[in-house]
Coordinates of C-alpha atoms and ligand atoms in Angstrom, one line a residue:
M1 CA 78.8 -39.4 -12.7
D2 CA 77.1 -40.2 -9.3
V3 CA 73.4 -40.3 -10.4
F4 CA 72.1 -40.3 -6.8
K5 CA 73.4 -36.7 -6.4
N6 CA 70.6 -35.8 -8.9
V7 CA 68.1 -37.5 -6.6
E8 CA 69.4 -35.5 -3.6
K9 CA 69.2 -32.3 -5.6
Q10 CA 65.6 -33.1 -6.6
I11 CA 64.6 -33.8 -3.0
N12 CA 66.3 -30.5 -1.9
K13 CA 64.3 -28.6 -4.6
V14 CA 61.0 -30.1 -3.4
S15 CA 62.1 -29.4 0.2
K16 CA 62.1 -25.7 -0.6
I17 CA 58.3 -26.0 -1.3
M18 CA 57.4 -28.7 1.2
D19 CA 59.9 -27.7 3.9
F20 CA 61.1 -31.1 5.1
D21 CA 62.5 -31.4 8.6
E22 CA 65.8 -33.3 9.2
E23 CA 64.2 -36.6 10.0
T24 CA 62.0 -36.5 6.9
E25 CA 65.0 -35.6 4.7
F26 CA 67.0 -38.5 6.1
L27 CA 64.1 -40.9 5.4
L28 CA 63.8 -39.7 1.8
K29 CA 67.5 -39.8 1.0
N30 CA 68.3 -43.2 2.4
P31 CA 67.1 -46.6 1.2
K32 CA 65.4 -48.9 3.6
R33 CA 67.6 -51.8 2.4
Q34 CA 70.3 -52.4 -0.1
L35 CA 72.0 -55.7 -0.9
T36 CA 75.1 -56.1 -3.1
V37 CA 76.0 -59.7 -4.1
N38 CA 78.8 -61.3 -6.0
L39 CA 77.5 -63.8 -8.5
S40 CA 79.6 -66.7 -9.9
T41 CA 78.5 -68.0 -13.2
R42 CA 80.0 -70.8 -15.3
M43 CA 80.7 -69.6 -18.8
D44 CA 80.4 -71.8 -21.9
D45 CA 84.2 -72.2 -22.0
G46 CA 84.2 -73.8 -18.6
Q47 CA 85.6 -70.8 -16.8
V48 CA 83.8 -69.3 -13.8
K49 CA 83.2 -65.5 -14.0
H50 CA 82.1 -63.1 -11.2
F51 CA 79.5 -60.4 -11.6
V52 CA 78.5 -57.7 -9.1
A53 CA 74.8 -57.2 -8.7
H54 CA 72.5 -55.1 -6.5
R55 CA 68.9 -54.9 -5.2
V56 CA 67.8 -51.7 -3.5
Q57 CA 64.5 -51.4 -1.7
F58 CA 64.1 -47.7 -1.2
N59 CA 60.8 -47.2 0.5
D60 CA 58.0 -49.6 1.3
A61 CA 55.5 -47.4 3.3
R62 CA 52.8 -47.7 0.6
G63 CA 53.2 -51.5 0.0
P64 CA 55.7 -54.1 -1.1
T65 CA 58.5 -52.7 -3.1
K66 CA 58.4 -52.9 -6.9
G67 CA 60.9 -52.3 -9.7
G68 CA 62.8 -53.8 -12.5
I69 CA 66.2 -55.4 -12.9
R70 CA 68.7 -53.9 -15.3
F71 CA 71.5 -55.8 -17.1
H72 CA 74.0 -53.2 -18.2
Q73 CA 77.8 -52.6 -18.1
N74 CA 77.3 -49.2 -16.5
V75 CA 75.1 -50.4 -13.6
N76 CA 76.4 -49.2 -10.2
I77 CA 74.9 -48.9 -6.7
S78 CA 74.3 -45.2 -7.1
E79 CA 72.3 -45.7 -10.2
V80 CA 70.3 -48.6 -8.7
K81 CA 69.6 -46.5 -5.6
S82 CA 68.3 -43.6 -7.8
L83 CA 66.2 -45.9 -9.9
A84 CA 64.7 -47.4 -6.8
F85 CA 63.8 -44.0 -5.4
W86 CA 62.2 -43.0 -8.7
M87 CA 60.1 -46.2 -8.6
A88 CA 58.8 -45.3 -5.1
V89 CA 57.8 -41.8 -6.5
K90 CA 56.4 -43.3 -9.7
C91 CA 54.1 -45.8 -7.9
A92 CA 52.9 -43.0 -5.6
V93 CA 52.2 -40.7 -8.6
V94 CA 49.9 -43.2 -10.2
G95 CA 48.5 -44.3 -6.9
I96 CA 49.3 -48.0 -7.1
P97 CA 49.9 -49.7 -3.7
Y98 CA 53.7 -50.3 -4.0
G99 CA 56.9 -48.9 -2.7
G100 CA 60.0 -48.6 -4.9
A101 CA 62.9 -50.9 -5.6
K102 CA 65.4 -51.7 -8.4
G103 CA 68.0 -54.3 -9.2
G104 CA 70.9 -54.4 -11.6
I105 CA 73.8 -56.6 -12.7
E106 CA 77.0 -55.0 -13.8
V107 CA 77.3 -56.9 -17.1
N108 CA 77.2 -56.4 -20.8
P109 CA 74.5 -58.9 -21.7
K110 CA 75.3 -58.7 -25.4
E111 CA 78.6 -60.5 -24.6
L112 CA 76.8 -63.5 -23.0
S113 CA 75.3 -66.6 -24.8
E114 CA 71.8 -67.7 -24.0
T115 CA 72.9 -70.3 -21.6
E116 CA 75.2 -67.9 -19.8
L117 CA 72.4 -65.4 -19.5
E118 CA 70.2 -68.0 -18.0
S119 CA 72.8 -69.1 -15.4
L120 CA 73.4 -65.4 -14.5
S121 CA 69.6 -64.7 -14.1
R122 CA 69.2 -67.8 -12.0
A123 CA 72.2 -66.9 -9.8
F124 CA 70.8 -63.4 -9.2
I125 CA 67.4 -64.6 -8.0
K126 CA 69.1 -67.3 -5.9
A127 CA 71.2 -64.6 -4.2
I128 CA 68.4 -62.2 -3.5
H129 CA 65.5 -64.7 -2.9
P130 CA 65.4 -64.1 0.9
I131 CA 64.4 -60.5 0.4
V132 CA 62.0 -60.8 -2.6
G133 CA 58.5 -62.3 -2.9
P134 CA 55.0 -61.5 -3.9
T135 CA 54.3 -59.6 -0.7
K136 CA 57.8 -58.3 -0.1
D137 CA 59.5 -57.1 -3.3
I138 CA 58.4 -57.8 -6.8
P139 CA 61.0 -57.5 -9.6
A140 CA 60.3 -56.9 -13.3
P141 CA 62.1 -56.2 -16.6
D142 CA 64.2 -53.0 -17.2
V143 CA 67.0 -52.2 -19.7
Y144 CA 68.1 -55.4 -21.5
T145 CA 66.0 -57.8 -19.5
T146 CA 63.2 -59.7 -21.2
P147 CA 60.1 -61.9 -20.5
Q148 CA 62.4 -64.9 -20.9
I149 CA 64.7 -63.7 -18.2
M150 CA 61.6 -63.2 -15.9
A151 CA 60.6 -66.8 -16.7
W152 CA 64.0 -68.1 -15.6
M153 CA 63.9 -66.0 -12.4
L154 CA 60.4 -67.2 -11.6
D155 CA 61.4 -70.8 -12.1
E156 CA 64.4 -70.5 -9.9
Y157 CA 62.4 -68.9 -7.1
E158 CA 59.7 -71.6 -7.4
K159 CA 62.4 -74.3 -7.2
I160 CA 63.7 -72.8 -4.0
T161 CA 60.3 -72.4 -2.4
G162 CA 58.7 -75.5 -3.8
E163 CA 55.5 -73.6 -4.6
H164 CA 54.0 -71.7 -7.5
H165 CA 54.3 -67.9 -7.0
P166 CA 53.5 -66.2 -10.3
G167 CA 53.1 -62.9 -8.3
L168 CA 56.8 -63.0 -7.5
I169 CA 57.8 -61.2 -10.7
T170 CA 56.1 -59.3 -13.5
G171 CA 56.7 -58.8 -17.2
K172 CA 56.5 -62.6 -17.5
P173 CA 55.6 -64.5 -20.7
L174 CA 51.8 -64.9 -21.0
E175 CA 52.0 -68.7 -20.6
L176 CA 53.6 -68.2 -17.1
G177 CA 51.0 -65.7 -15.9
G178 CA 52.0 -62.5 -17.8
S179 CA 49.4 -59.9 -18.5
L180 CA 48.1 -59.0 -21.9
G181 CA 49.4 -55.5 -22.8
R182 CA 52.4 -55.6 -20.4
G183 CA 54.9 -55.8 -23.3
Y184 CA 54.1 -52.3 -24.6
S185 CA 52.6 -50.7 -21.5
T186 CA 55.4 -48.3 -20.8
A187 CA 54.9 -46.7 -24.3
Q188 CA 51.1 -47.0 -24.0
G189 CA 51.1 -45.0 -20.8
G190 CA 53.5 -42.4 -22.3
A191 CA 51.2 -42.1 -25.3
Y192 CA 48.2 -41.4 -23.0
V193 CA 50.3 -38.7 -21.3
L194 CA 51.2 -37.1 -24.7
R195 CA 47.5 -37.2 -25.6
E196 CA 46.6 -35.4 -22.4
M197 CA 49.3 -32.8 -23.3
S198 CA 47.8 -32.4 -26.8
K199 CA 44.4 -31.7 -25.3
E200 CA 45.8 -29.2 -22.8
F201 CA 47.9 -27.3 -25.3
G202 CA 45.8 -27.9 -28.4
F203 CA 48.1 -29.7 -30.9
V204 CA 47.1 -32.4 -33.3
P205 CA 49.0 -35.5 -34.3
E206 CA 49.0 -34.9 -38.1
S207 CA 51.2 -31.7 -37.7
T208 CA 53.3 -32.9 -34.8
K209 CA 56.9 -34.1 -35.5
V210 CA 58.3 -36.6 -33.0
A211 CA 61.9 -37.6 -32.3
I212 CA 62.6 -40.7 -30.3
Q213 CA 65.9 -41.5 -28.6
G214 CA 66.2 -45.2 -27.9
F215 CA 64.6 -48.0 -29.9
G216 CA 64.3 -50.7 -27.2
N217 CA 61.0 -51.9 -25.8
A218 CA 59.8 -48.4 -24.8
G219 CA 61.0 -46.4 -27.8
L220 CA 60.0 -48.9 -30.5
N221 CA 56.5 -49.3 -29.1
M222 CA 56.1 -45.5 -28.7
A223 CA 57.0 -45.1 -32.4
R224 CA 54.4 -47.8 -33.3
I225 CA 51.6 -46.4 -31.2
L226 CA 52.2 -42.7 -32.2
D227 CA 52.5 -43.7 -35.9
G228 CA 49.1 -45.4 -35.5
W229 CA 47.7 -42.1 -34.1
N230 CA 49.1 -40.3 -37.1
Y231 CA 52.0 -38.5 -35.5
K232 CA 55.0 -38.0 -37.7
I233 CA 58.1 -39.9 -36.5
I234 CA 61.0 -37.9 -38.0
A235 CA 64.0 -39.3 -36.0
V236 CA 64.9 -42.4 -34.1
S237 CA 68.1 -43.8 -32.6
D238 CA 69.6 -46.8 -30.7
S239 CA 72.9 -47.5 -29.1
K240 CA 74.5 -47.7 -32.6
G241 CA 73.4 -44.3 -33.8
G242 CA 70.3 -42.5 -35.3
I243 CA 68.5 -41.6 -38.4
Y244 CA 66.5 -38.5 -39.4
D245 CA 64.0 -37.8 -42.2
E246 CA 62.0 -34.6 -42.0
S247 CA 59.1 -36.1 -44.0
G248 CA 58.7 -39.0 -41.5
F249 CA 59.5 -42.7 -41.5
D250 CA 57.5 -45.7 -42.5
V251 CA 57.4 -47.0 -39.0
P252 CA 56.2 -50.6 -39.6
A253 CA 59.0 -51.1 -42.1
L254 CA 61.4 -49.5 -39.7
I255 CA 60.4 -51.9 -36.9
K256 CA 60.9 -54.8 -39.3
Y257 CA 64.3 -53.6 -40.2
K258 CA 65.3 -53.1 -36.5
K259 CA 64.2 -56.6 -35.7
E260 CA 66.2 -58.1 -38.6
K261 CA 69.4 -56.0 -38.3
G262 CA 69.5 -55.2 -34.6
T263 CA 69.7 -51.5 -35.3
V264 CA 67.8 -48.6 -37.0
V265 CA 71.0 -47.4 -38.6
G266 CA 71.0 -48.0 -42.4
F267 CA 67.2 -48.0 -42.7
G268 CA 67.2 -44.6 -44.5
G269 CA 67.2 -40.9 -44.0
D270 CA 70.3 -39.0 -42.8
E271 CA 72.6 -40.6 -40.2
I272 CA 72.7 -38.6 -36.9
T273 CA 74.2 -39.2 -33.5
N274 CA 72.2 -39.7 -30.3
E275 CA 73.3 -36.3 -29.2
N276 CA 72.2 -34.6 -32.5
L277 CA 68.7 -36.3 -32.2
L278 CA 68.0 -34.5 -28.9
E279 CA 68.7 -31.1 -30.5
L280 CA 66.6 -31.6 -33.7
E281 CA 63.9 -29.2 -34.9
C282 CA 60.8 -31.1 -33.7
D283 CA 57.7 -30.7 -31.6
V284 CA 57.9 -33.6 -29.3
L285 CA 61.1 -35.2 -28.0
V286 CA 60.9 -38.7 -26.4
P287 CA 64.0 -39.7 -24.5
A288 CA 63.6 -43.5 -24.2
A289 CA 67.1 -44.7 -23.5
L290 CA 69.2 -44.0 -20.4
E291 CA 69.6 -41.3 -17.7
N292 CA 71.4 -38.0 -17.9
Q293 CA 70.8 -37.3 -21.6
I294 CA 69.7 -33.7 -21.2
T295 CA 72.0 -31.8 -19.0
E296 CA 73.0 -28.1 -18.4
D297 CA 75.4 -28.6 -21.4
N298 CA 72.7 -29.2 -24.0
A299 CA 69.4 -28.1 -22.4
E300 CA 69.6 -24.6 -24.0
N301 CA 69.8 -26.3 -27.5
I302 CA 66.6 -28.3 -27.2
K303 CA 64.1 -27.2 -29.8
A304 CA 61.2 -29.5 -28.9
K305 CA 58.2 -27.8 -27.2
Y306 CA 57.1 -31.0 -25.4
I307 CA 59.1 -33.8 -23.9
V308 CA 57.7 -37.2 -22.9
E309 CA 60.3 -39.0 -20.7
L310 CA 60.0 -42.7 -21.3
A311 CA 63.5 -43.3 -19.9
N312 CA 64.2 -43.0 -16.2
G313 CA 66.1 -39.9 -15.2
P314 CA 66.9 -38.6 -18.7
I315 CA 66.9 -34.9 -17.6
T316 CA 69.2 -33.6 -14.8
P317 CA 67.9 -31.2 -12.1
E318 CA 69.9 -28.3 -13.7
A319 CA 68.5 -29.0 -17.1
D320 CA 65.0 -29.1 -15.7
E321 CA 65.2 -25.4 -14.7
I322 CA 66.7 -24.4 -18.1
L323 CA 63.9 -26.2 -20.0
H324 CA 61.2 -24.8 -17.7
K325 CA 62.5 -21.2 -18.3
K326 CA 62.6 -21.8 -22.0
G327 CA 58.9 -22.8 -21.8
V328 CA 59.5 -26.5 -22.7
F329 CA 56.8 -28.6 -21.2
S330 CA 58.1 -32.0 -20.0
G331 CA 56.0 -35.0 -18.9
P332 CA 58.4 -36.3 -16.2
D333 CA 59.6 -39.9 -16.1
V334 CA 57.8 -40.7 -12.9
L335 CA 54.5 -39.9 -14.7
A336 CA 55.3 -40.5 -18.4
N337 CA 56.8 -44.0 -18.0
A338 CA 54.6 -45.2 -15.2
G339 CA 52.5 -47.3 -17.6
G340 CA 55.0 -50.1 -17.3
V341 CA 54.7 -50.5 -13.6
T342 CA 51.0 -49.9 -13.7
V343 CA 50.4 -52.9 -16.0
S344 CA 52.9 -54.8 -13.8
Y345 CA 50.5 -54.1 -11.0
F346 CA 47.6 -55.4 -13.1
E347 CA 49.7 -58.5 -13.8
W348 CA 50.3 -59.1 -10.1
V349 CA 46.6 -58.5 -9.2
Q350 CA 45.7 -61.1 -11.9
N351 CA 48.3 -63.5 -10.5
L352 CA 47.0 -63.1 -6.9
Y353 CA 43.5 -63.9 -7.8
G354 CA 44.2 -66.3 -10.6
Y355 CA 41.8 -64.7 -13.0
Y356 CA 42.9 -63.0 -16.2
W357 CA 41.7 -59.9 -18.1
T358 CA 41.3 -59.1 -21.7
E359 CA 43.7 -56.7 -23.5
E360 CA 40.9 -54.1 -23.7
E361 CA 40.3 -54.3 -19.9
V362 CA 44.0 -53.8 -19.3
N363 CA 44.3 -50.8 -21.6
E364 CA 41.0 -49.2 -20.3
R365 CA 42.2 -49.4 -16.7
L366 CA 45.7 -48.1 -17.7
E367 CA 44.1 -45.2 -19.5
K368 CA 42.0 -44.2 -16.5
I369 CA 45.0 -44.3 -14.2
M370 CA 47.2 -42.3 -16.6
V371 CA 44.6 -39.6 -17.3
K372 CA 43.9 -39.2 -13.6
A373 CA 47.6 -39.0 -12.7
F374 CA 48.3 -36.5 -15.4
S375 CA 45.6 -34.1 -14.2
E376 CA 46.7 -34.5 -10.5
V377 CA 50.3 -33.8 -11.4
Y378 CA 49.3 -30.9 -13.7
N379 CA 47.2 -29.3 -10.9
K380 CA 49.9 -29.8 -8.3
A381 CA 52.4 -28.1 -10.5
K382 CA 50.0 -25.2 -11.2
E383 CA 49.1 -24.8 -7.6
N384 CA 52.7 -24.5 -6.7
N385 CA 53.7 -22.5 -9.7
T386 CA 56.3 -25.0 -10.7
H387 CA 57.1 -27.6 -13.4
M388 CA 55.7 -31.0 -13.7
R389 CA 58.6 -32.8 -12.1
N390 CA 58.2 -30.8 -8.9
G391 CA 54.5 -31.3 -9.2
S392 CA 54.8 -35.0 -9.4
Y393 CA 57.3 -35.1 -6.5
I394 CA 55.0 -33.1 -4.3
L395 CA 52.1 -35.3 -5.0
A396 CA 54.1 -38.5 -4.5
L397 CA 56.0 -37.5 -1.4
E398 CA 52.9 -36.3 0.3
R399 CA 51.4 -39.7 -0.2
I400 CA 54.6 -41.6 0.9
L401 CA 55.1 -39.4 4.0
T402 CA 51.4 -39.7 5.0
A403 CA 51.9 -43.5 4.9
E404 CA 55.1 -43.3 6.9
K405 CA 53.3 -41.1 9.5
L406 CA 50.4 -43.5 9.7
R407 CA 52.9 -46.3 10.4
G408 CA 54.5 -44.3 13.1
N409 CA 57.8 -44.0 11.3
L410 CA 57.8 -40.2 11.4
S411 CA 56.9 -37.9 14.2
Ligands
LIG1 N1 61.5 -51.1 -15.2 C1 60.2 -50.5 -15.4 C2 60.3 -49.1 -14.8 O1 61.3 -48.5 -14.6 C3 59.0 -51.3 -14.9 C4 59.1 -51.7 -13.4 C5 58.0 -52.7 -13.0 O2 57.2 -53.0 -13.9 O3 58.0 -53.1 -11.9 O4 59.3 -48.5 -14.5

């Protein structure tokens, strides 16, 4: 499936409200720069293998481009372009001074050894180094990339430039200039969004059942945070499958199990598939895995009243309309998962002035940004009598297009 088609459909929908002219539409549908490289990496058995990798810088009107790097076998240029566009929208929604970018390597990282992973990470940054940098384009982690991978990339970049540049990349280990709170910030931001929804619609954690699809960094931390706030986590899943227990899981024990076994499957409850999880009887659904999970084929079967999109692009434009008609309220990805890039921004700020904040300072500042963004998006959606995704796009595209006009890039 060509994911960028979804982006084009989303832009067309917003165009019905904002009435873009041809020139604006062109600017919104085409990335400023895209680079595809062929990486050669020596494997442990002495053979050289080639990997295709991409970096797309979608829009930089509001500041240097920003966005993670994904290592996944399904990475392709259309996906990276879409993710880069969503990053531009996301940074504008939360009002941080960045444009949007994304990178990806077409690889299954689970098939690589630690040394192969290191060589590949270094090869990627070597290949893209002319177009990245603390004031140009700032990468970060995404699906299957870690603080260790950020450390290798930073080191490789600094070897090339001969200078220290901690602001090159975010999501670093603390010892190399990472920020406190960055590790769980995507989930923390999403939890703040859910809290704002609960205030708006009047539900309380104790009687709210949550199902989480995906148990990587975002899903796992969401389970941990919401469990701490007394929400009931009744279903979770990862790439190997899912588990369901109506009475709720012991989340700390579940996390321990996942860390030991590499999966949630086998921990307890009934075994379910990732597809079943989405259609469970629950109050809040948290897609925290990959894109295109809720489509026109299953949107009608969703029983949750609220959705918090921790993944990027989990709901297709067709499904958006079905859910909206059904009265499902969704906190869209470009708002709900923006906590990650927001704390990346804090990390970069700390790197640029070489002075570091406490975890409390990080979370207080994150909370302020998320609460403000939620209310701005909610008001935009209400004003335009539409759902939260359109609301966030209107807000973000107004900001991006104003910046483009100020630069003289639009008439
Ligand atoms: N990969 C994350 C995202 O999709 C974080 C990006 C960043 O921190 O720059 O939002």
